[in-house]
CSV table of N, CA and C in Angstrom, one decimal:
chain,number,residue,atom,x,y,z
B,396,MET,N,-14.5,25.1,-12.7
B,396,MET,CA,-13.4,24.5,-12.3
B,396,MET,C,-13.7,23.8,-10.9
B,397,GLU,N,-15.1,23.7,-10.4
B,397,GLU,CA,-15.2,22.8,-9.3
B,397,GLU,C,-15.0,21.5,-9.5
B,398,LYS,N,-15.3,21.0,-10.7
B,398,LYS,CA,-15.1,19.6,-11.2
B,398,LYS,C,-13.6,19.3,-11.2
B,399,ILE,N,-12.9,20.1,-11.8
B,399,ILE,CA,-11.4,19.7,-11.6
B,399,ILE,C,-10.8,19.5,-10.4
B,400,PHE,N,-11.3,20.4,-9.4
B,400,PHE,CA,-10.8,20.4,-8.0
B,400,PHE,C,-11.3,19.1,-7.3
B,401,ASP,N,-12.6,18.7,-7.8
B,401,ASP,CA,-13.2,17.4,-7.3
B,401,ASP,C,-12.2,16.4,-7.8
B,402,VAL,N,-11.7,16.3,-9.0
B,402,VAL,CA,-11.0,15.3,-9.6
B,402,VAL,C,-9.3,15.3,-8.8
B,403,ILE,N,-8.9,16.4,-8.6
B,403,ILE,CA,-7.7,16.6,-7.9
B,403,ILE,C,-7.9,16.2,-6.5
B,404,ARG,N,-8.6,16.5,-5.9
B,404,ARG,CA,-8.9,16.1,-4.5
B,404,ARG,C,-9.3,14.6,-4.4
B,405,GLN,N,-9.9,13.9,-5.4
B,405,GLN,CA,-10.1,12.6,-5.3
B,405,GLN,C,-8.8,11.8,-5.5
B,406,THR,N,-8.2,12.2,-6.6
B,406,THR,CA,-6.7,11.6,-7.0
B,406,THR,C,-5.8,11.7,-5.8
B,407,ARG,N,-5.8,12.7,-5.0
B,407,ARG,CA,-4.8,12.9,-3.9
B,407,ARG,C,-5.5,12.0,-2.7
B,408,THR,N,-6.8,11.9,-2.6
B,408,THR,CA,-7.3,11.1,-1.6
B,408,THR,C,-7.0,9.5,-1.8
B,409,ASN,N,-7.2,9.3,-3.0
B,409,ASN,CA,-6.9,7.9,-3.6
B,409,ASN,C,-5.3,7.6,-3.2
B,410,PHE,N,-4.4,8.5,-3.5
B,410,PHE,CA,-3.0,8.4,-3.3
B,410,PHE,C,-2.8,8.2,-1.7
B,411,ILE,N,-3.4,8.9,-1.0
B,411,ILE,CA,-3.2,8.9,0.3
B,411,ILE,C,-3.9,7.5,0.9
B,412,THR,N,-5.1,7.0,0.5
B,412,THR,CA,-5.4,5.9,1.0
B,412,THR,C,-4.5,4.7,0.6
B,413,LEU,N,-3.8,4.7,-0.4
B,413,LEU,CA,-3.0,3.8,-1.1
B,413,LEU,C,-1.7,3.7,-0.1
B,414,VAL,N,-1.2,4.8,0.5
B,414,VAL,CA,-0.3,4.6,1.2
B,414,VAL,C,-0.3,4.8,2.6
B,415,GLN,N,-1.5,5.3,3.3
B,415,GLN,CA,-1.2,5.4,4.9
B,415,GLN,C,-1.4,4.2,5.6
B,416,GLY,N,-1.7,2.9,5.3
B,416,GLY,CA,-1.4,2.0,6.1
B,416,GLY,C,0.0,1.3,6.0
B,417,LEU,N,0.8,1.7,5.1
B,417,LEU,CA,2.2,1.2,4.8
B,417,LEU,C,3.1,1.4,5.9
B,418,SER,N,3.8,0.5,6.3
B,418,SER,CA,4.9,0.8,7.1
B,418,SER,C,6.1,1.6,6.6
B,419,LEU,N,7.0,2.1,7.5
B,419,LEU,CA,8.1,3.0,7.0
B,419,LEU,C,9.0,2.1,6.1
B,420,GLU,N,9.2,0.7,6.6
B,420,GLU,CA,9.9,-0.1,5.7
B,420,GLU,C,9.4,-0.2,4.1
B,421,GLN,N,8.2,-0.5,4.2
B,421,GLN,CA,7.5,-0.3,2.8
B,421,GLN,C,7.5,0.9,2.0
B,422,VAL,N,7.6,2.1,2.7
B,422,VAL,CA,7.5,3.3,1.9
B,422,VAL,C,8.9,3.5,1.7
B,423,ASN,N,9.9,3.0,2.3
B,423,ASN,CA,11.3,3.5,1.8
B,423,ASN,C,12.1,2.3,1.0
B,424,LYS,N,11.5,1.2,0.8
B,424,LYS,CA,12.0,0.3,0.2
B,424,LYS,C,12.0,0.7,-1.5
B,425,ILE,N,13.2,0.5,-2.0
B,425,ILE,CA,13.4,0.7,-3.5
B,425,ILE,C,13.3,-0.5,-4.3
B,426,PRO,N,12.3,-0.9,-5.1
B,426,PRO,CA,12.2,-2.3,-5.7
B,426,PRO,C,13.2,-2.4,-6.8
B,427,ALA,N,13.7,-3.6,-6.9
B,427,ALA,CA,14.5,-4.0,-7.9
B,427,ALA,C,14.2,-3.3,-9.2
B,428,GLY,N,15.2,-2.7,-10.1
B,428,GLY,CA,14.9,-2.0,-11.2
B,428,GLY,C,14.3,-0.6,-11.1
B,429,PHE,N,14.2,0.0,-10.0
B,429,PHE,CA,13.4,1.2,-9.9
B,429,PHE,C,14.6,2.2,-9.2
B,430,ASN,N,14.4,3.6,-9.3
B,430,ASN,CA,15.2,4.6,-8.7
B,430,ASN,C,14.7,5.1,-7.6
B,431,ASN,N,13.5,4.9,-7.3
B,431,ASN,CA,12.8,5.5,-6.1
B,431,ASN,C,11.9,4.8,-5.4
B,432,ASN,N,11.3,5.1,-4.2
B,432,ASN,CA,10.5,4.5,-3.6
B,432,ASN,C,9.1,5.1,-3.5
B,433,ILE,N,8.1,4.6,-2.7
B,433,ILE,CA,6.7,5.0,-2.4
B,433,ILE,C,6.9,6.5,-1.8
B,434,ALA,N,7.8,6.4,-0.8
B,434,ALA,CA,7.9,7.8,-0.1
B,434,ALA,C,8.3,9.0,-1.1
B,435,TRP,N,9.3,8.5,-1.9
B,435,TRP,CA,9.8,9.8,-2.9
B,435,TRP,C,8.5,10.0,-3.8
B,436,ASN,N,8.0,9.1,-4.4
B,436,ASN,CA,6.7,9.4,-5.2
B,436,ASN,C,5.7,10.2,-4.6
B,437,PHE,N,5.4,9.9,-3.4
B,437,PHE,CA,4.4,10.8,-2.5
B,437,PHE,C,4.8,12.1,-2.4
B,438,GLY,N,6.2,12.2,-2.0
B,438,GLY,CA,6.6,13.7,-1.9
B,438,GLY,C,6.7,14.4,-3.2
B,439,HIS,N,7.3,13.6,-4.1
B,439,HIS,CA,7.3,14.3,-5.4
B,439,HIS,C,6.0,14.8,-6.0
B,440,ALA,N,4.8,14.2,-5.8
B,440,ALA,CA,3.5,14.5,-6.1
B,440,ALA,C,3.3,16.0,-5.6
B,441,ILE,N,3.6,16.0,-4.3
B,441,ILE,CA,3.3,17.1,-3.5
B,441,ILE,C,4.2,18.4,-3.8
B,442,VAL,N,5.3,18.1,-4.0
B,442,VAL,CA,6.5,19.1,-4.5
B,442,VAL,C,6.2,19.5,-6.0
B,443,THR,N,5.8,18.6,-6.8
B,443,THR,CA,5.4,19.0,-8.1
B,443,THR,C,4.4,20.1,-8.4
B,444,GLN,N,3.2,19.6,-7.3
B,444,GLN,CA,2.1,20.8,-7.4
B,444,GLN,C,2.6,22.1,-6.9
B,445,GLN,N,3.5,22.1,-6.0
B,445,GLN,CA,4.0,23.5,-5.6
B,445,GLN,C,4.9,24.1,-6.4
B,446,LEU,N,5.8,23.3,-7.3
B,446,LEU,CA,6.5,24.0,-8.2
B,446,LEU,C,5.7,24.5,-9.5
B,447,ILE,N,4.9,23.7,-10.0
B,447,ILE,CA,4.1,24.3,-11.3
B,447,ILE,C,3.1,25.2,-11.1
B,448,ALA,N,2.5,25.2,-9.7
B,448,ALA,CA,1.5,26.1,-9.5
B,448,ALA,C,1.9,27.5,-8.8
B,449,TYR,N,3.2,27.3,-8.1
B,449,TYR,CA,3.6,28.5,-7.6
B,449,TYR,C,4.9,29.1,-7.9
B,450,LYS,N,5.8,28.1,-7.8
B,450,LYS,CA,7.2,28.7,-7.9
B,450,LYS,C,7.6,29.0,-9.4
B,451,VAL,N,7.1,28.2,-10.3
B,451,VAL,CA,7.4,28.5,-11.8
B,451,VAL,C,7.1,30.1,-12.1
B,452,SER,N,6.0,30.6,-11.4
B,452,SER,CA,5.6,32.0,-11.7
B,452,SER,C,6.1,32.9,-10.6
B,453,GLY,N,7.1,32.6,-9.8
B,453,GLY,CA,7.4,33.5,-8.8
B,453,GLY,C,6.8,33.7,-7.6
B,454,TYR,N,5.9,32.7,-7.5
B,454,TYR,CA,5.2,32.9,-6.0
B,454,TYR,C,5.8,32.0,-5.1
B,455,GLU,N,5.5,32.3,-3.7
B,455,GLU,CA,6.2,31.4,-2.7
B,455,GLU,C,5.4,30.2,-2.5
B,456,ALA,N,6.3,28.9,-2.5
B,456,ALA,CA,5.7,27.8,-2.1
B,456,ALA,C,5.1,27.8,-0.6
B,457,LYS,N,4.2,26.8,-0.6
B,457,LYS,CA,3.4,26.6,0.8
B,457,LYS,C,4.4,25.6,1.9
B,458,ILE,N,5.3,25.1,1.3
B,458,ILE,CA,6.3,24.1,1.9
B,458,ILE,C,7.8,24.6,1.7
B,459,GLY,N,8.6,24.1,2.7
B,459,GLY,CA,9.9,24.6,2.6
B,459,GLY,C,10.7,24.0,1.5
B,460,MET,N,11.8,24.9,1.3
B,460,MET,CA,12.7,24.3,0.1
B,460,MET,C,13.4,23.2,0.4
B,461,ASP,N,13.8,22.8,1.5
B,461,ASP,CA,14.3,21.6,2.1
B,461,ASP,C,13.4,20.5,1.4
B,462,ILE,N,12.2,20.5,1.6
B,462,ILE,CA,11.3,19.4,1.1
B,462,ILE,C,11.3,19.5,-0.4
B,463,ILE,N,11.3,20.7,-1.1
B,463,ILE,CA,11.2,20.8,-2.6
B,463,ILE,C,12.5,20.1,-3.1
B,464,ASP,N,13.5,20.5,-2.7
B,464,ASP,CA,14.9,20.2,-3.0
B,464,ASP,C,15.0,18.4,-2.9
B,465,LYS,N,14.4,18.1,-2.0
B,465,LYS,CA,14.6,16.6,-1.9
B,465,LYS,C,13.7,15.8,-2.8
B,466,TYR,N,12.7,16.1,-3.0
B,466,TYR,CA,11.7,15.5,-3.9
B,466,TYR,C,11.3,16.1,-5.2
B,467,ARG,N,12.0,17.1,-5.6
B,467,ARG,CA,11.8,17.6,-7.1
B,467,ARG,C,12.3,16.6,-8.2
B,468,LYS,N,11.8,16.8,-9.3
B,468,LYS,CA,12.4,16.1,-10.5
B,468,LYS,C,13.9,15.8,-10.6
B,469,GLY,N,14.3,14.8,-11.0
B,469,GLY,CA,15.6,14.6,-11.0
B,469,GLY,C,16.4,14.3,-9.7
B,470,THR,N,15.7,14.1,-8.8
B,470,THR,CA,16.2,13.7,-7.5
B,470,THR,C,15.8,12.1,-7.2
B,471,LYS,N,16.3,11.5,-6.3
B,471,LYS,CA,16.1,10.1,-5.9
B,471,LYS,C,16.4,10.0,-4.3
B,472,PRO,N,15.9,9.1,-3.6
B,472,PRO,CA,16.0,8.9,-2.2
B,472,PRO,C,17.5,8.7,-1.8
B,473,GLU,N,17.9,9.4,-0.9
B,473,GLU,CA,19.3,9.5,-0.5
B,473,GLU,C,19.4,8.5,0.8
B,474,GLY,N,18.3,8.2,1.4
B,474,GLY,CA,18.2,7.5,2.4
B,474,GLY,C,16.8,7.3,2.9
B,475,ASP,N,16.6,6.5,3.9
B,475,ASP,CA,15.3,6.4,4.4
B,475,ASP,C,14.7,7.6,5.2
B,476,ILE,N,13.3,7.7,5.1
B,476,ILE,CA,12.9,8.9,5.8
B,476,ILE,C,12.3,8.2,7.0
B,477,ASP,N,12.1,9.1,8.2
B,477,ASP,CA,11.6,8.5,9.4
B,477,ASP,C,10.2,8.9,9.5
B,478,VAL,N,9.6,8.6,10.6
B,478,VAL,CA,8.0,8.9,11.1
B,478,VAL,C,7.8,10.1,10.8
B,479,ALA,N,8.6,11.0,11.5
B,479,ALA,CA,8.4,12.5,11.3
B,479,ALA,C,8.2,13.1,10.0
B,480,GLU,N,9.1,12.7,9.2
B,480,GLU,CA,9.0,13.2,7.6
B,480,GLU,C,8.0,12.5,7.0
B,481,TRP,N,7.5,11.1,7.2
B,481,TRP,CA,6.4,10.7,6.6
B,481,TRP,C,5.1,11.3,7.1
B,482,GLN,N,5.0,11.8,8.5
B,482,GLN,CA,3.7,12.4,8.8
B,482,GLN,C,3.8,14.0,8.3
B,483,LEU,N,4.9,14.5,8.0
B,483,LEU,CA,5.0,15.9,7.4
B,483,LEU,C,4.3,15.6,6.2
B,484,LEU,N,4.8,14.8,5.3
B,484,LEU,CA,4.3,14.7,4.0
B,484,LEU,C,2.9,14.2,3.9
B,485,MET,N,2.4,13.6,4.8
B,485,MET,CA,0.8,13.3,4.8
B,485,MET,C,0.3,14.6,5.3
B,486,GLY,N,0.7,15.3,6.0
B,486,GLY,CA,-0.1,16.6,6.4
B,486,GLY,C,0.1,17.6,5.2
B,487,TYR,N,1.2,17.6,4.3
B,487,TYR,CA,1.1,18.5,3.3
B,487,TYR,C,0.5,17.9,2.1
B,488,ALA,N,0.1,16.7,2.0
B,488,ALA,CA,-0.9,16.1,1.1
B,488,ALA,C,-2.3,16.8,1.1
B,489,LYS,N,-2.7,17.2,2.3
B,489,LYS,CA,-4.1,17.7,2.3
B,489,LYS,C,-3.9,19.3,2.5
B,490,ASP,N,-2.9,19.8,3.2
B,490,ASP,CA,-2.5,21.2,3.4
B,490,ASP,C,-2.4,21.8,2.0
B,491,THR,N,-1.4,21.2,1.3
B,491,THR,CA,-1.2,22.0,0.1
B,491,THR,C,-2.4,22.0,-0.9
B,492,LEU,N,-3.2,20.9,-0.9
B,492,LEU,CA,-4.3,21.0,-1.8
B,492,LEU,C,-5.4,22.0,-1.4
B,493,ASP,N,-5.5,22.2,0.1
B,493,ASP,CA,-6.5,23.1,0.8
B,493,ASP,C,-6.1,24.5,0.3
B,494,SER,N,-4.7,24.8,0.3
B,494,SER,CA,-4.1,26.2,0.0
B,494,SER,C,-4.3,26.3,-1.4
B,495,LEU,N,-4.0,25.4,-2.4
B,495,LEU,CA,-4.2,25.7,-3.7
B,495,LEU,C,-5.6,25.9,-4.2
B,496,THR,N,-6.7,25.4,-3.5
B,496,THR,CA,-7.9,25.6,-3.7
B,496,THR,C,-8.2,27.1,-3.2
B,497,ALA,N,-8.1,27.3,-2.1
B,497,ALA,CA,-8.2,28.7,-1.5
B,497,ALA,C,-7.6,29.8,-2.3
B,498,ASP,N,-6.3,29.6,-2.7
B,498,ASP,CA,-5.8,30.6,-3.5
B,498,ASP,C,-6.4,30.7,-4.8
B,499,TYR,N,-6.7,29.7,-5.4
B,499,TYR,CA,-7.4,29.8,-6.8
B,499,TYR,C,-8.6,30.5,-6.7
B,500,GLU,N,-9.4,30.1,-5.6
B,500,GLU,CA,-10.8,30.8,-5.5
B,500,GLU,C,-10.7,32.2,-5.0
B,501,ALA,N,-9.6,32.7,-4.6
B,501,ALA,CA,-9.3,34.1,-4.1
B,501,ALA,C,-8.7,34.8,-5.2
B,502,GLY,N,-8.4,34.4,-6.5
B,502,GLY,CA,-8.0,34.9,-7.5
B,502,GLY,C,-6.4,35.2,-7.4
B,503,PHE,N,-5.6,34.6,-6.4
B,503,PHE,CA,-4.4,34.6,-6.3
B,503,PHE,C,-3.4,34.5,-7.4
B,504,PHE,N,-3.8,33.7,-8.3
B,504,PHE,CA,-2.8,33.4,-9.5
B,504,PHE,C,-3.1,34.6,-10.5
B,505,SER,N,-2.7,35.9,-10.2
B,505,SER,CA,-2.7,36.8,-11.2
B,505,SER,C,-1.8,36.6,-12.4
B,506,HIS,N,-0.8,36.1,-12.5
B,506,HIS,CA,0.1,36.0,-13.8
B,506,HIS,C,0.6,34.5,-13.5
B,507,PHE,N,1.0,33.9,-14.8
B,507,PHE,CA,1.4,32.6,-14.9
B,507,PHE,C,2.6,32.6,-15.9
B,508,THR,N,3.5,32.0,-15.7
B,508,THR,CA,4.7,31.9,-16.4
B,508,THR,C,4.5,30.5,-17.1
B,509,PRO,N,4.4,30.3,-18.5
B,509,PRO,CA,4.2,29.1,-19.2
B,509,PRO,C,5.4,28.2,-18.9
B,510,TYR,N,5.1,26.8,-18.9
B,510,TYR,CA,6.0,25.9,-18.5
B,510,TYR,C,5.7,24.6,-19.2
B,511,THR,N,6.7,24.0,-19.9
B,511,THR,CA,6.6,22.7,-20.5
B,511,THR,C,6.9,21.4,-19.4
B,512,THR,N,6.2,20.6,-19.2
B,512,THR,CA,6.4,19.6,-18.3
B,512,THR,C,7.3,18.4,-18.9
B,513,SER,N,8.0,17.7,-18.0
B,513,SER,CA,8.8,16.4,-18.8
B,513,SER,C,7.9,15.6,-19.5
B,514,TYR,N,6.6,15.6,-19.0
B,514,TYR,CA,5.5,14.6,-19.6
B,514,TYR,C,5.3,15.1,-21.2
B,515,GLY,N,5.6,16.2,-21.5
B,515,GLY,CA,5.5,16.9,-22.7
B,515,GLY,C,4.3,17.6,-22.8
B,516,VAL,N,3.6,18.1,-21.7
B,516,VAL,CA,2.5,18.9,-21.7
B,516,VAL,C,2.9,20.5,-21.5
B,517,GLN,N,2.4,21.3,-22.3
B,517,GLN,CA,2.6,22.8,-22.2
B,517,GLN,C,1.6,23.3,-21.2
B,518,LEU,N,2.1,24.1,-20.3
B,518,LEU,CA,1.0,24.6,-19.2
B,518,LEU,C,1.1,26.0,-19.4
B,519,ASN,N,0.2,26.6,-19.9
B,519,ASN,CA,0.0,28.2,-20.2
B,519,ASN,C,-0.7,29.1,-19.3
B,520,THR,N,-1.5,28.2,-18.4
B,520,THR,CA,-2.2,28.9,-17.4
B,520,THR,C,-2.5,28.1,-16.2
B,521,ILE,N,-2.8,28.7,-15.2
B,521,ILE,CA,-3.1,27.9,-13.9
B,521,ILE,C,-4.1,26.9,-14.1
B,522,GLU,N,-5.2,27.2,-14.8
B,522,GLU,CA,-6.2,26.1,-15.2
B,522,GLU,C,-5.4,24.9,-15.8
B,523,ASP,N,-4.5,25.2,-16.7
B,523,ASP,CA,-3.7,24.0,-17.2
B,523,ASP,C,-3.1,23.3,-16.2
B,524,VAL,N,-2.4,23.9,-15.4
B,524,VAL,CA,-1.9,23.1,-14.3
B,524,VAL,C,-2.9,22.3,-13.5
B,525,LEU,N,-4.1,23.0,-13.0
B,525,LEU,CA,-5.0,22.2,-12.3
B,525,LEU,C,-5.5,21.0,-13.2
B,526,THR,N,-5.7,21.0,-14.5
B,526,THR,CA,-5.9,19.8,-15.4
B,526,THR,C,-4.9,19.0,-15.4
B,527,PHE,N,-3.5,19.2,-15.3
B,527,PHE,CA,-2.6,18.3,-15.4
B,527,PHE,C,-2.2,17.7,-13.9
B,528,LEU,N,-2.5,18.2,-12.9
B,528,LEU,CA,-2.1,17.8,-11.7
B,528,LEU,C,-2.5,16.3,-11.3
B,529,PRO,N,-3.8,15.9,-11.7
B,529,PRO,CA,-4.2,14.8,-11.4
B,529,PRO,C,-3.7,13.5,-12.3
B,530,VAL,N,-3.2,14.1,-13.4
B,530,VAL,CA,-2.6,13.1,-14.5
B,530,VAL,C,-1.1,12.8,-13.7
B,531,HIS,N,-0.4,14.0,-13.4
B,531,HIS,CA,0.8,13.5,-12.8
B,531,HIS,C,0.8,12.9,-11.5
B,532,GLU,N,-0.1,13.0,-10.7
B,532,GLU,CA,-0.3,12.1,-9.5
B,532,GLU,C,-0.6,10.7,-9.7
B,533,ALA,N,-1.4,10.5,-10.8
B,533,ALA,CA,-1.8,9.1,-11.2
B,533,ALA,C,-0.7,8.5,-11.8
B,534,LEU,N,0.2,9.2,-12.3
B,534,LEU,CA,1.4,8.5,-13.0
B,534,LEU,C,2.2,8.1,-12.0
B,535,HIS,N,2.5,8.8,-10.8
B,535,HIS,CA,3.2,8.2,-9.8
B,535,HIS,C,2.6,7.4,-8.7
């Protein structure tokens, strides 16, 4: 599993690198023909990791439900985010991955509730989730 965590971490690092130099105006802009912006895609990637690794199986997420509800599947930006929220998301991008890694290595995920993603992938184990995460993040 070390390799899959390397892939997840590199995918997340690439995502952070793509967005970290952008202005708030850039991350909040919704391009013509789209329903969401860079900030939403970034937050959505973090929230999806929390939902499919933790919440689907009844575990507590490592982030607040206010962020989960704002960026989960089926939502869209309701307004611009401010610098504090952008910094919060940037912190979550690293912290949630560190927590996921530590929890997995500690054997935290003792049970898993199967889940089919909107991408059409059936997730039957936490290892399936770990394999799917970089695909989802690269999609966004």
